[in-house]
């Protein structure tokens, strides 16, 4: 069983005829014949016992040098076990801090209440104001300023953990030493694989960040009849309102997802700009719920964003499974 094991002597005809008494807590994992005795290994405790064939008495095997080596292996495993517990504690502490920071940043009266819509579409005028050309919606200056450094900051936030993980693995490898046993090497391999998958997961975030920032740089305008989209590369597209879809957070047109709301559930445009200039156009557009908007993005984005999202979920599940398996396999 998982909690313990017995070592029995079997006779081909009579079945079990004797039980070998091992030191308390010993868990026999492997047997090998050695002249007039047999050697029994306990891989959980890094012990080897010699069992005499005639008396079935068990005693610790090896000279002082061998036993010192076993003690060193036990110490190495203990260090890795401690590192594993500290790593798990760090992940839990980080999650608690993130949840606490999010709760602290949210006003007390809004922590347990649904977030109200940013825009009041029903209050929008029937017609957009007259304009001689294209009115480009005025964005909040803070949004444009933040976009100048947000991309580099986002990349740093992704790459820095990858370098930290790489440095952590080399540090753990150095702590294990060049003479680490096979069991320790196996654990290091599992840990390295988990970190590699986590690194790939972080790399998958880079194209998602890039596409999100490009969408944030897109400008919206109108001449009162059509919506104009100015892409990040300067190209402009004119769209009839009947071809648009929208939610409380974005406007959707084919493969374009045009955000209206940024962080902290705030409009990225100046107050009144969206309702006054886009509200009348969106009366002819189709309003979508969250699930319908997701289906729209799946249909028109070539599934790239969602495939990245699915791949990220799969990799995250693999990391969790590997880490859980590594932690559970320690004594």
PDB file of C-alpha atoms in Angstrom:
ATOM      1  CA  UNK A   1       0.000   0.000   0.000  1.00  0.00           C
ATOM      2  CA  UNK A   2       1.019   3.669  -0.161  1.00  0.00           C
ATOM      3  CA  UNK A   3       1.594   3.805   3.587  1.00  0.00           C
ATOM      4  CA  UNK A   4       3.777   0.718   3.948  1.00  0.00           C
ATOM      5  CA  UNK A   5       4.835  -2.651   2.554  1.00  0.00           C
ATOM      6  CA  UNK A   6       5.769  -6.093   3.897  1.00  0.00           C
ATOM      7  CA  UNK A   7       8.588  -8.318   2.650  1.00  0.00           C
ATOM      8  CA  UNK A   8       7.420 -11.957   2.527  1.00  0.00           C
ATOM      9  CA  UNK A   9       9.225 -15.217   1.685  1.00  0.00           C
ATOM     10  CA  UNK A  10       7.157 -17.402  -0.652  1.00  0.00           C
ATOM     11  CA  UNK A  11       7.288 -21.142  -1.227  1.00  0.00           C
ATOM     12  CA  UNK A  12       6.110 -22.253  -4.697  1.00  0.00           C
ATOM     13  CA  UNK A  13       3.784 -24.810  -3.135  1.00  0.00           C
ATOM     14  CA  UNK A  14       2.885 -23.444   0.288  1.00  0.00           C
ATOM     15  CA  UNK A  15       2.731 -19.709  -0.493  1.00  0.00           C
ATOM     16  CA  UNK A  16       4.030 -17.179   2.086  1.00  0.00           C
ATOM     17  CA  UNK A  17       6.063 -18.966   4.763  1.00  0.00           C
ATOM     18  CA  UNK A  18       7.903 -16.145   6.537  1.00  0.00           C
ATOM     19  CA  UNK A  19       7.944 -12.393   6.979  1.00  0.00           C
ATOM     20  CA  UNK A  20      11.171 -10.382   7.004  1.00  0.00           C
ATOM     21  CA  UNK A  21      11.265  -7.886   9.849  1.00  0.00           C
ATOM     22  CA  UNK A  22      12.677  -4.622   8.544  1.00  0.00           C
ATOM     23  CA  UNK A  23      13.498  -1.559  10.665  1.00  0.00           C
ATOM     24  CA  UNK A  24      10.469   0.507  11.582  1.00  0.00           C
ATOM     25  CA  UNK A  25       9.135   2.657   8.763  1.00  0.00           C
ATOM     26  CA  UNK A  26      11.136   0.906   6.043  1.00  0.00           C
ATOM     27  CA  UNK A  27       9.438   0.682   2.650  1.00  0.00           C
ATOM     28  CA  UNK A  28      11.064  -2.031   0.465  1.00  0.00           C
ATOM     29  CA  UNK A  29      11.093  -1.052  -3.193  1.00  0.00           C
ATOM     30  CA  UNK A  30      13.729  -3.279  -4.863  1.00  0.00           C
ATOM     31  CA  UNK A  31      15.345  -6.676  -4.190  1.00  0.00           C
ATOM     32  CA  UNK A  32      18.562  -8.212  -5.495  1.00  0.00           C
ATOM     33  CA  UNK A  33      20.331 -11.478  -4.614  1.00  0.00           C
ATOM     34  CA  UNK A  34      23.867 -11.138  -3.217  1.00  0.00           C
ATOM     35  CA  UNK A  35      25.620 -14.476  -2.486  1.00  0.00           C
ATOM     36  CA  UNK A  36      23.993 -15.967   0.637  1.00  0.00           C
ATOM     37  CA  UNK A  37      21.877 -12.882   1.288  1.00  0.00           C
ATOM     38  CA  UNK A  38      19.653 -10.395  -0.463  1.00  0.00           C
ATOM     39  CA  UNK A  39      19.798  -6.610  -0.607  1.00  0.00           C
ATOM     40  CA  UNK A  40      16.634  -4.601  -0.044  1.00  0.00           C
ATOM     41  CA  UNK A  41      16.467  -0.945  -1.059  1.00  0.00           C
ATOM     42  CA  UNK A  42      14.223   1.705   0.424  1.00  0.00           C
ATOM     43  CA  UNK A  43      14.214   4.538  -2.133  1.00  0.00           C
ATOM     44  CA  UNK A  44      11.983   6.749  -0.007  1.00  0.00           C
ATOM     45  CA  UNK A  45      14.543   6.866   2.822  1.00  0.00           C
ATOM     46  CA  UNK A  46      17.706   6.212   0.754  1.00  0.00           C
ATOM     47  CA  UNK A  47      18.559   3.108   2.777  1.00  0.00           C
ATOM     48  CA  UNK A  48      19.862  -0.329   1.763  1.00  0.00           C
ATOM     49  CA  UNK A  49      19.410  -3.388   4.019  1.00  0.00           C
ATOM     50  CA  UNK A  50      21.143  -6.786   3.927  1.00  0.00           C
ATOM     51  CA  UNK A  51      18.889  -9.723   4.777  1.00  0.00           C
ATOM     52  CA  UNK A  52      20.634 -13.011   5.732  1.00  0.00           C
ATOM     53  CA  UNK A  53      19.242 -16.022   3.870  1.00  0.00           C
ATOM     54  CA  UNK A  54      19.345 -18.376   6.886  1.00  0.00           C
ATOM     55  CA  UNK A  55      18.108 -16.174   9.735  1.00  0.00           C
ATOM     56  CA  UNK A  56      16.210 -13.513   7.719  1.00  0.00           C
ATOM     57  CA  UNK A  57      17.720 -10.883   9.998  1.00  0.00           C
ATOM     58  CA  UNK A  58      17.951  -7.438   8.385  1.00  0.00           C
ATOM     59  CA  UNK A  59      20.804  -4.997   8.970  1.00  0.00           C
ATOM     60  CA  UNK A  60      21.913  -1.768   7.343  1.00  0.00           C
ATOM     61  CA  UNK A  61      24.195  -2.429   4.374  1.00  0.00           C
ATOM     62  CA  UNK A  62      27.463  -0.720   3.468  1.00  0.00           C
ATOM     63  CA  UNK A  63      30.533   0.768   5.048  1.00  0.00           C
ATOM     64  CA  UNK A  64      30.892   4.271   6.439  1.00  0.00           C
ATOM     65  CA  UNK A  65      31.616   5.765   3.015  1.00  0.00           C
ATOM     66  CA  UNK A  66      28.498   4.222   1.496  1.00  0.00           C
ATOM     67  CA  UNK A  67      26.310   5.341   4.397  1.00  0.00           C
ATOM     68  CA  UNK A  68      27.746   8.855   4.202  1.00  0.00           C
ATOM     69  CA  UNK A  69      26.787   8.962   0.525  1.00  0.00           C
ATOM     70  CA  UNK A  70      23.262   7.866   1.358  1.00  0.00           C
ATOM     71  CA  UNK A  71      23.065  10.564   4.026  1.00  0.00           C
ATOM     72  CA  UNK A  72      24.184  13.163   1.464  1.00  0.00           C
ATOM     73  CA  UNK A  73      21.458  12.035  -0.926  1.00  0.00           C
ATOM     74  CA  UNK A  74      18.866  12.294   1.833  1.00  0.00           C
ATOM     75  CA  UNK A  75      20.065  15.820   2.589  1.00  0.00           C
ATOM     76  CA  UNK A  76      19.870  16.799  -1.105  1.00  0.00           C
ATOM     77  CA  UNK A  77      16.365  15.443  -1.350  1.00  0.00           C
ATOM     78  CA  UNK A  78      15.416  17.315   1.797  1.00  0.00           C
ATOM     79  CA  UNK A  79      16.693  20.571   0.293  1.00  0.00           C
ATOM     80  CA  UNK A  80      14.716  20.047  -2.902  1.00  0.00           C
ATOM     81  CA  UNK A  81      11.653  19.147  -0.854  1.00  0.00           C
ATOM     82  CA  UNK A  82      12.045  22.402   1.079  1.00  0.00           C
ATOM     83  CA  UNK A  83      12.484  24.366  -2.158  1.00  0.00           C
ATOM     84  CA  UNK A  84       9.335  22.765  -3.523  1.00  0.00           C
ATOM     85  CA  UNK A  85       7.356  23.791  -0.449  1.00  0.00           C
ATOM     86  CA  UNK A  86       8.731  27.328  -0.588  1.00  0.00           C
ATOM     87  CA  UNK A  87       7.887  27.589  -4.299  1.00  0.00           C
ATOM     88  CA  UNK A  88       4.330  26.437  -3.634  1.00  0.00           C
ATOM     89  CA  UNK A  89       4.053  28.877  -0.740  1.00  0.00           C
ATOM     90  CA  UNK A  90       5.327  31.661  -3.010  1.00  0.00           C
ATOM     91  CA  UNK A  91       2.707  30.907  -5.658  1.00  0.00           C
ATOM     92  CA  UNK A  92      -0.064  30.872  -3.054  1.00  0.00           C
ATOM     93  CA  UNK A  93       1.226  34.081  -1.442  1.00  0.00           C
ATOM     94  CA  UNK A  94       1.435  35.781  -4.849  1.00  0.00           C
ATOM     95  CA  UNK A  95      -2.126  34.788  -5.683  1.00  0.00           C
ATOM     96  CA  UNK A  96      -3.362  36.051  -2.308  1.00  0.00           C
ATOM     97  CA  UNK A  97      -1.515  39.355  -2.783  1.00  0.00           C
ATOM     98  CA  UNK A  98      -2.957  39.816  -6.277  1.00  0.00           C
ATOM     99  CA  UNK A  99      -6.494  39.137  -5.063  1.00  0.00           C
ATOM    100  CA  UNK A 100      -5.958  41.437  -2.093  1.00  0.00           C
ATOM    101  CA  UNK A 101      -4.541  44.203  -4.296  1.00  0.00           C
ATOM    102  CA  UNK A 102      -7.504  43.933  -6.664  1.00  0.00           C
ATOM    103  CA  UNK A 103      -9.942  44.091  -3.755  1.00  0.00           C
ATOM    104  CA  UNK A 104      -8.069  47.028  -2.200  1.00  0.00           C
ATOM    105  CA  UNK A 105      -8.052  48.944  -5.510  1.00  0.00           C
ATOM    106  CA  UNK A 106     -11.818  48.519  -5.860  1.00  0.00           C
ATOM    107  CA  UNK A 107     -13.931  50.997  -3.872  1.00  0.00           C
ATOM    108  CA  UNK A 108     -15.640  49.334  -0.944  1.00  0.00           C
ATOM    109  CA  UNK A 109     -19.140  50.116  -2.195  1.00  0.00           C
ATOM    110  CA  UNK A 110     -18.389  48.525  -5.597  1.00  0.00           C
ATOM    111  CA  UNK A 111     -16.659  45.301  -4.555  1.00  0.00           C
ATOM    112  CA  UNK A 112     -19.748  43.089  -4.580  1.00  0.00           C
ATOM    113  CA  UNK A 113     -21.991  44.986  -7.012  1.00  0.00           C
ATOM    114  CA  UNK A 114     -22.293  44.441 -10.786  1.00  0.00           C
ATOM    115  CA  UNK A 115     -20.251  46.875 -12.861  1.00  0.00           C
ATOM    116  CA  UNK A 116     -22.637  49.345 -14.579  1.00  0.00           C
ATOM    117  CA  UNK A 117     -22.237  49.937 -18.340  1.00  0.00           C
ATOM    118  CA  UNK A 118     -19.808  52.701 -19.245  1.00  0.00           C
ATOM    119  CA  UNK A 119     -22.045  54.108 -21.980  1.00  0.00           C
ATOM    120  CA  UNK A 120     -25.750  54.951 -21.897  1.00  0.00           C
ATOM    121  CA  UNK A 121     -26.747  54.017 -25.430  1.00  0.00           C
ATOM    122  CA  UNK A 122     -30.394  54.914 -24.869  1.00  0.00           C
ATOM    123  CA  UNK A 123     -29.401  58.521 -24.133  1.00  0.00           C
ATOM    124  CA  UNK A 124     -27.571  58.887 -27.451  1.00  0.00           C
ATOM    125  CA  UNK A 125     -29.063  61.424 -29.918  1.00  0.00           C
ATOM    126  CA  UNK A 126     -30.945  60.247 -32.983  1.00  0.00           C
ATOM    127  CA  UNK A 127     -28.459  61.900 -35.342  1.00  0.00           C
ATOM    128  CA  UNK A 128     -24.785  62.727 -35.070  1.00  0.00           C
ATOM    129  CA  UNK A 129     -23.805  66.424 -35.123  1.00  0.00           C
ATOM    130  CA  UNK A 130     -23.085  67.900 -38.543  1.00  0.00           C
ATOM    131  CA  UNK A 131     -19.468  67.985 -39.615  1.00  0.00           C
ATOM    132  CA  UNK A 132     -17.808  69.154 -42.809  1.00  0.00           C
ATOM    133  CA  UNK A 133     -15.412  66.234 -42.851  1.00  0.00           C
ATOM    134  CA  UNK A 134     -14.536  63.301 -40.638  1.00  0.00           C
ATOM    135  CA  UNK A 135     -14.709  63.832 -36.898  1.00  0.00           C
ATOM    136  CA  UNK A 136     -12.091  61.670 -35.214  1.00  0.00           C
ATOM    137  CA  UNK A 137     -13.152  60.861 -31.685  1.00  0.00           C
ATOM    138  CA  UNK A 138     -11.053  62.606 -29.056  1.00  0.00           C
ATOM    139  CA  UNK A 139      -9.157  60.151 -26.913  1.00  0.00           C
ATOM    140  CA  UNK A 140      -8.079  60.750 -23.362  1.00  0.00           C
ATOM    141  CA  UNK A 141      -4.494  62.089 -23.423  1.00  0.00           C
ATOM    142  CA  UNK A 142      -3.463  59.657 -20.687  1.00  0.00           C
ATOM    143  CA  UNK A 143      -4.356  56.723 -22.973  1.00  0.00           C
ATOM    144  CA  UNK A 144      -2.070  57.900 -25.776  1.00  0.00           C
ATOM    145  CA  UNK A 145       0.736  58.648 -23.332  1.00  0.00           C
ATOM    146  CA  UNK A 146       0.476  55.210 -21.758  1.00  0.00           C
ATOM    147  CA  UNK A 147       0.557  53.473 -25.149  1.00  0.00           C
ATOM    148  CA  UNK A 148       4.027  54.907 -25.780  1.00  0.00           C
ATOM    149  CA  UNK A 149       5.577  52.744 -23.072  1.00  0.00           C
ATOM    150  CA  UNK A 150       2.876  50.118 -22.439  1.00  0.00           C
ATOM    151  CA  UNK A 151       4.173  47.763 -25.143  1.00  0.00           C
ATOM    152  CA  UNK A 152       7.719  47.665 -23.768  1.00  0.00           C
ATOM    153  CA  UNK A 153       6.422  47.352 -20.226  1.00  0.00           C
ATOM    154  CA  UNK A 154       4.164  44.457 -21.255  1.00  0.00           C
ATOM    155  CA  UNK A 155       7.053  42.660 -22.969  1.00  0.00           C
ATOM    156  CA  UNK A 156       9.227  43.184 -19.899  1.00  0.00           C
ATOM    157  CA  UNK A 157       6.455  41.791 -17.683  1.00  0.00           C
ATOM    158  CA  UNK A 158       6.418  38.651 -19.859  1.00  0.00           C
ATOM    159  CA  UNK A 159      10.159  38.175 -20.392  1.00  0.00           C
ATOM    160  CA  UNK A 160      11.290  38.971 -16.844  1.00  0.00           C
ATOM    161  CA  UNK A 161       9.501  35.939 -15.290  1.00  0.00           C
ATOM    162  CA  UNK A 162      11.047  33.751 -18.007  1.00  0.00           C
ATOM    163  CA  UNK A 163      14.563  34.886 -17.053  1.00  0.00           C
ATOM    164  CA  UNK A 164      13.730  34.495 -13.362  1.00  0.00           C
ATOM    165  CA  UNK A 165      12.559  30.912 -13.958  1.00  0.00           C
ATOM    166  CA  UNK A 166      15.726  30.138 -15.920  1.00  0.00           C
ATOM    167  CA  UNK A 167      17.915  31.564 -13.163  1.00  0.00           C
ATOM    168  CA  UNK A 168      15.937  29.683 -10.518  1.00  0.00           C
ATOM    169  CA  UNK A 169      16.443  26.373 -12.320  1.00  0.00           C
ATOM    170  CA  UNK A 170      20.208  26.897 -12.598  1.00  0.00           C
ATOM    171  CA  UNK A 171      20.340  27.871  -8.914  1.00  0.00           C
ATOM    172  CA  UNK A 172      18.478  24.719  -7.885  1.00  0.00           C
ATOM    173  CA  UNK A 173      20.753  22.668 -10.158  1.00  0.00           C
ATOM    174  CA  UNK A 174      23.799  24.189  -8.488  1.00  0.00           C
ATOM    175  CA  UNK A 175      22.389  23.468  -5.033  1.00  0.00           C
ATOM    176  CA  UNK A 176      21.876  19.824  -5.995  1.00  0.00           C
ATOM    177  CA  UNK A 177      25.556  19.552  -6.908  1.00  0.00           C
ATOM    178  CA  UNK A 178      27.364  17.609  -9.645  1.00  0.00           C
ATOM    179  CA  UNK A 179      27.017  14.288  -7.827  1.00  0.00           C
ATOM    180  CA  UNK A 180      23.229  14.348  -7.501  1.00  0.00           C
ATOM    181  CA  UNK A 181      21.654  10.916  -7.559  1.00  0.00           C
ATOM    182  CA  UNK A 182      19.358   9.554 -10.258  1.00  0.00           C
ATOM    183  CA  UNK A 183      16.243  10.392  -8.253  1.00  0.00           C
ATOM    184  CA  UNK A 184      17.339  14.016  -7.831  1.00  0.00           C
ATOM    185  CA  UNK A 185      18.192  14.239 -11.538  1.00  0.00           C
ATOM    186  CA  UNK A 186      14.708  12.973 -12.369  1.00  0.00           C
ATOM    187  CA  UNK A 187      13.134  15.640 -10.173  1.00  0.00           C
ATOM    188  CA  UNK A 188      15.295  18.329 -11.771  1.00  0.00           C
ATOM    189  CA  UNK A 189      14.224  17.103 -15.200  1.00  0.00           C
ATOM    190  CA  UNK A 190      10.552  17.300 -14.234  1.00  0.00           C
ATOM    191  CA  UNK A 191      11.058  20.778 -12.810  1.00  0.00           C
ATOM    192  CA  UNK A 192      12.926  21.887 -15.931  1.00  0.00           C
ATOM    193  CA  UNK A 193      10.142  20.570 -18.171  1.00  0.00           C
ATOM    194  CA  UNK A 194       7.508  22.401 -16.129  1.00  0.00           C
ATOM    195  CA  UNK A 195       9.517  25.631 -16.372  1.00  0.00           C
ATOM    196  CA  UNK A 196       9.977  25.134 -20.125  1.00  0.00           C
ATOM    197  CA  UNK A 197       6.240  24.738 -20.651  1.00  0.00           C
ATOM    198  CA  UNK A 198       5.613  27.795 -18.483  1.00  0.00           C
ATOM    199  CA  UNK A 199       8.135  29.718 -20.603  1.00  0.00           C
ATOM    200  CA  UNK A 200       6.277  28.708 -23.776  1.00  0.00           C
ATOM    201  CA  UNK A 201       3.048  29.826 -22.113  1.00  0.00           C
ATOM    202  CA  UNK A 202       4.599  33.240 -21.453  1.00  0.00           C
ATOM    203  CA  UNK A 203       5.845  33.406 -25.055  1.00  0.00           C
ATOM    204  CA  UNK A 204       2.294  32.802 -26.294  1.00  0.00           C
ATOM    205  CA  UNK A 205       1.247  35.993 -24.538  1.00  0.00           C
ATOM    206  CA  UNK A 206       3.504  38.147 -26.742  1.00  0.00           C
ATOM    207  CA  UNK A 207       1.365  38.029 -29.945  1.00  0.00           C
ATOM    208  CA  UNK A 208      -1.781  38.511 -27.848  1.00  0.00           C
ATOM    209  CA  UNK A 209      -0.257  41.604 -26.219  1.00  0.00           C
ATOM    210  CA  UNK A 210       0.846  42.925 -29.600  1.00  0.00           C
ATOM    211  CA  UNK A 211      -2.600  42.521 -31.154  1.00  0.00           C
ATOM    212  CA  UNK A 212      -4.293  44.090 -28.125  1.00  0.00           C
ATOM    213  CA  UNK A 213      -2.029  47.144 -28.250  1.00  0.00           C
ATOM    214  CA  UNK A 214      -2.569  47.517 -31.985  1.00  0.00           C
ATOM    215  CA  UNK A 215      -6.305  47.510 -31.366  1.00  0.00           C
ATOM    216  CA  UNK A 216      -5.862  50.189 -28.695  1.00  0.00           C
ATOM    217  CA  UNK A 217      -3.972  52.376 -31.209  1.00  0.00           C
ATOM    218  CA  UNK A 218      -6.814  52.208 -33.732  1.00  0.00           C
ATOM    219  CA  UNK A 219      -8.683  55.518 -34.159  1.00  0.00           C
ATOM    220  CA  UNK A 220     -12.421  55.842 -34.784  1.00  0.00           C
ATOM    221  CA  UNK A 221     -14.171  58.636 -36.663  1.00  0.00           C
ATOM    222  CA  UNK A 222     -17.422  59.419 -38.457  1.00  0.00           C
ATOM    223  CA  UNK A 223     -18.888  61.802 -41.001  1.00  0.00           C
ATOM    224  CA  UNK A 224     -22.359  61.229 -39.555  1.00  0.00           C
ATOM    225  CA  UNK A 225     -23.196  58.414 -41.975  1.00  0.00           C
ATOM    226  CA  UNK A 226     -20.352  55.905 -41.801  1.00  0.00           C
ATOM    227  CA  UNK A 227     -17.776  54.729 -39.299  1.00  0.00           C
ATOM    228  CA  UNK A 228     -14.156  55.352 -40.225  1.00  0.00           C
ATOM    229  CA  UNK A 229     -11.421  53.090 -38.879  1.00  0.00           C
ATOM    230  CA  UNK A 230      -7.822  54.304 -38.952  1.00  0.00           C
ATOM    231  CA  UNK A 231      -5.542  51.341 -38.410  1.00  0.00           C
ATOM    232  CA  UNK A 232      -2.239  51.410 -36.553  1.00  0.00           C
ATOM    233  CA  UNK A 233      -0.412  51.587 -39.911  1.00  0.00           C
ATOM    234  CA  UNK A 234      -2.379  54.657 -41.096  1.00  0.00           C
ATOM    235  CA  UNK A 235      -4.791  52.905 -43.466  1.00  0.00           C
ATOM    236  CA  UNK A 236      -8.433  53.999 -43.255  1.00  0.00           C
ATOM    237  CA  UNK A 237     -11.587  51.934 -43.757  1.00  0.00           C
ATOM    238  CA  UNK A 238     -15.138  53.297 -44.164  1.00  0.00           C
ATOM    239  CA  UNK A 239     -17.916  51.008 -42.906  1.00  0.00           C
ATOM    240  CA  UNK A 240     -21.692  51.287 -43.189  1.00  0.00           C
ATOM    241  CA  UNK A 241     -23.299  51.102 -39.705  1.00  0.00           C
ATOM    242  CA  UNK A 242     -25.499  48.168 -40.739  1.00  0.00           C
ATOM    243  CA  UNK A 243     -22.359  46.021 -41.041  1.00  0.00           C
ATOM    244  CA  UNK A 244     -21.268  46.722 -37.461  1.00  0.00           C
ATOM    245  CA  UNK A 245     -21.817  44.812 -34.243  1.00  0.00           C
ATOM    246  CA  UNK A 246     -21.085  46.105 -30.762  1.00  0.00           C
ATOM    247  CA  UNK A 247     -21.058  45.351 -27.054  1.00  0.00           C
ATOM    248  CA  UNK A 248     -20.713  47.619 -24.034  1.00  0.00           C
ATOM    249  CA  UNK A 249     -16.923  47.407 -24.410  1.00  0.00           C
ATOM    250  CA  UNK A 250     -16.114  47.277 -28.125  1.00  0.00           C
ATOM    251  CA  UNK A 251     -17.250  47.642 -31.711  1.00  0.00           C
ATOM    252  CA  UNK A 252     -16.847  44.610 -33.977  1.00  0.00           C
ATOM    253  CA  UNK A 253     -16.391  44.640 -37.741  1.00  0.00           C
ATOM    254  CA  UNK A 254     -15.197  41.498 -39.443  1.00  0.00           C
ATOM    255  CA  UNK A 255     -11.705  40.768 -38.021  1.00  0.00           C
ATOM    256  CA  UNK A 256     -11.501  44.123 -36.226  1.00  0.00           C
ATOM    257  CA  UNK A 257     -12.219  44.346 -32.504  1.00  0.00           C
ATOM    258  CA  UNK A 258     -12.262  48.068 -31.699  1.00  0.00           C
ATOM    259  CA  UNK A 259     -12.094  48.731 -27.947  1.00  0.00           C
ATOM    260  CA  UNK A 260     -14.125  51.523 -26.394  1.00  0.00           C
ATOM    261  CA  UNK A 261     -13.224  50.731 -22.784  1.00  0.00           C
ATOM    262  CA  UNK A 262      -9.770  50.387 -21.239  1.00  0.00           C
ATOM    263  CA  UNK A 263      -8.504  49.546 -17.780  1.00  0.00           C
ATOM    264  CA  UNK A 264     -10.566  50.170 -14.657  1.00  0.00           C
ATOM    265  CA  UNK A 265     -13.743  49.974 -16.780  1.00  0.00           C
ATOM    266  CA  UNK A 266     -13.235  53.517 -18.122  1.00  0.00           C
ATOM    267  CA  UNK A 267     -13.801  54.883 -21.614  1.00  0.00           C
ATOM    268  CA  UNK A 268     -10.654  55.499 -23.639  1.00  0.00           C
ATOM    269  CA  UNK A 269     -12.411  58.496 -25.230  1.00  0.00           C
ATOM    270  CA  UNK A 270     -13.319  61.857 -23.756  1.00  0.00           C
ATOM    271  CA  UNK A 271     -16.709  62.028 -21.974  1.00  0.00           C
ATOM    272  CA  UNK A 272     -19.631  62.217 -24.394  1.00  0.00           C
ATOM    273  CA  UNK A 273     -17.600  61.415 -27.515  1.00  0.00           C
ATOM    274  CA  UNK A 274     -18.836  57.846 -27.914  1.00  0.00           C
ATOM    275  CA  UNK A 275     -22.507  58.532 -27.141  1.00  0.00           C
ATOM    276  CA  UNK A 276     -22.649  61.703 -29.271  1.00  0.00           C
ATOM    277  CA  UNK A 277     -20.821  60.520 -32.372  1.00  0.00           C
ATOM    278  CA  UNK A 278     -21.093  56.736 -32.372  1.00  0.00           C
ATOM    279  CA  UNK A 279     -24.413  56.241 -30.550  1.00  0.00           C
ATOM    280  CA  UNK A 280     -26.519  57.342 -33.562  1.00  0.00           C
ATOM    281  CA  UNK A 281     -24.594  55.028 -35.909  1.00  0.00           C
ATOM    282  CA  UNK A 282     -24.898  52.050 -33.588  1.00  0.00           C
ATOM    283  CA  UNK A 283     -28.704  52.273 -33.663  1.00  0.00           C
ATOM    284  CA  UNK A 284     -28.371  50.569 -37.052  1.00  0.00           C
ATOM    285  CA  UNK A 285     -25.804  48.041 -35.790  1.00  0.00           C
ATOM    286  CA  UNK A 286     -26.383  44.699 -34.072  1.00  0.00           C
ATOM    287  CA  UNK A 287     -25.882  44.555 -30.330  1.00  0.00           C
ATOM    288  CA  UNK A 288     -24.225  41.345 -29.114  1.00  0.00           C
ATOM    289  CA  UNK A 289     -23.951  39.613 -25.774  1.00  0.00           C
ATOM    290  CA  UNK A 290     -20.644  38.212 -24.456  1.00  0.00           C
ATOM    291  CA  UNK A 291     -21.140  34.758 -26.009  1.00  0.00           C
ATOM    292  CA  UNK A 292     -22.257  36.175 -29.360  1.00  0.00           C
ATOM    293  CA  UNK A 293     -19.265  38.526 -29.403  1.00  0.00           C
ATOM    294  CA  UNK A 294     -16.951  35.576 -28.782  1.00  0.00           C
ATOM    295  CA  UNK A 295     -18.549  33.685 -31.670  1.00  0.00           C
ATOM    296  CA  UNK A 296     -18.088  36.735 -33.914  1.00  0.00           C
ATOM    297  CA  UNK A 297     -14.383  36.938 -33.068  1.00  0.00           C
ATOM    298  CA  UNK A 298     -14.002  33.214 -33.699  1.00  0.00           C
ATOM    299  CA  UNK A 299     -15.685  33.540 -37.087  1.00  0.00           C
ATOM    300  CA  UNK A 300     -13.707  36.508 -38.393  1.00  0.00           C
ATOM    301  CA  UNK A 301     -10.308  36.372 -36.734  1.00  0.00           C
ATOM    302  CA  UNK A 302      -9.234  33.149 -38.401  1.00  0.00           C
ATOM    303  CA  UNK A 303      -9.407  31.588 -34.923  1.00  0.00           C
ATOM    304  CA  UNK A 304      -5.902  32.889 -34.153  1.00  0.00           C
ATOM    305  CA  UNK A 305      -6.696  34.634 -30.903  1.00  0.00           C
ATOM    306  CA  UNK A 306      -8.857  31.823 -29.594  1.00  0.00           C
ATOM    307  CA  UNK A 307      -6.380  29.135 -30.621  1.00  0.00           C
ATOM    308  CA  UNK A 308      -3.713  31.004 -28.684  1.00  0.00           C
ATOM    309  CA  UNK A 309      -6.085  31.185 -25.751  1.00  0.00           C
ATOM    310  CA  UNK A 310      -6.845  27.452 -25.949  1.00  0.00           C
ATOM    311  CA  UNK A 311      -3.138  26.640 -26.282  1.00  0.00           C
ATOM    312  CA  UNK A 312      -2.438  28.796 -23.242  1.00  0.00           C
ATOM    313  CA  UNK A 313      -5.088  26.930 -21.241  1.00  0.00           C
ATOM    314  CA  UNK A 314      -3.670  23.556 -22.299  1.00  0.00           C
ATOM    315  CA  UNK A 315      -0.134  24.584 -21.389  1.00  0.00           C
ATOM    316  CA  UNK A 316      -1.294  26.037 -18.078  1.00  0.00           C
ATOM    317  CA  UNK A 317      -3.044  22.744 -17.303  1.00  0.00           C
ATOM    318  CA  UNK A 318       0.129  20.852 -18.194  1.00  0.00           C
ATOM    319  CA  UNK A 319       2.204  23.047 -15.881  1.00  0.00           C
ATOM    320  CA  UNK A 320      -0.244  22.557 -13.018  1.00  0.00           C
ATOM    321  CA  UNK A 321      -0.284  18.788 -13.589  1.00  0.00           C
ATOM    322  CA  UNK A 322       3.510  18.549 -13.708  1.00  0.00           C
ATOM    323  CA  UNK A 323       4.005  20.712 -10.638  1.00  0.00           C
ATOM    324  CA  UNK A 324       1.334  18.779  -8.736  1.00  0.00           C
ATOM    325  CA  UNK A 325       2.912  15.474  -9.743  1.00  0.00           C
ATOM    326  CA  UNK A 326       6.359  16.700  -8.726  1.00  0.00           C
ATOM    327  CA  UNK A 327       5.139  17.910  -5.329  1.00  0.00           C
ATOM    328  CA  UNK A 328       3.087  14.805  -4.629  1.00  0.00           C
ATOM    329  CA  UNK A 329       5.992  12.508  -5.472  1.00  0.00           C
ATOM    330  CA  UNK A 330       8.135  13.957  -2.690  1.00  0.00           C
ATOM    331  CA  UNK A 331       7.907  12.087   0.586  1.00  0.00           C
TER     332      UNK A 331
END
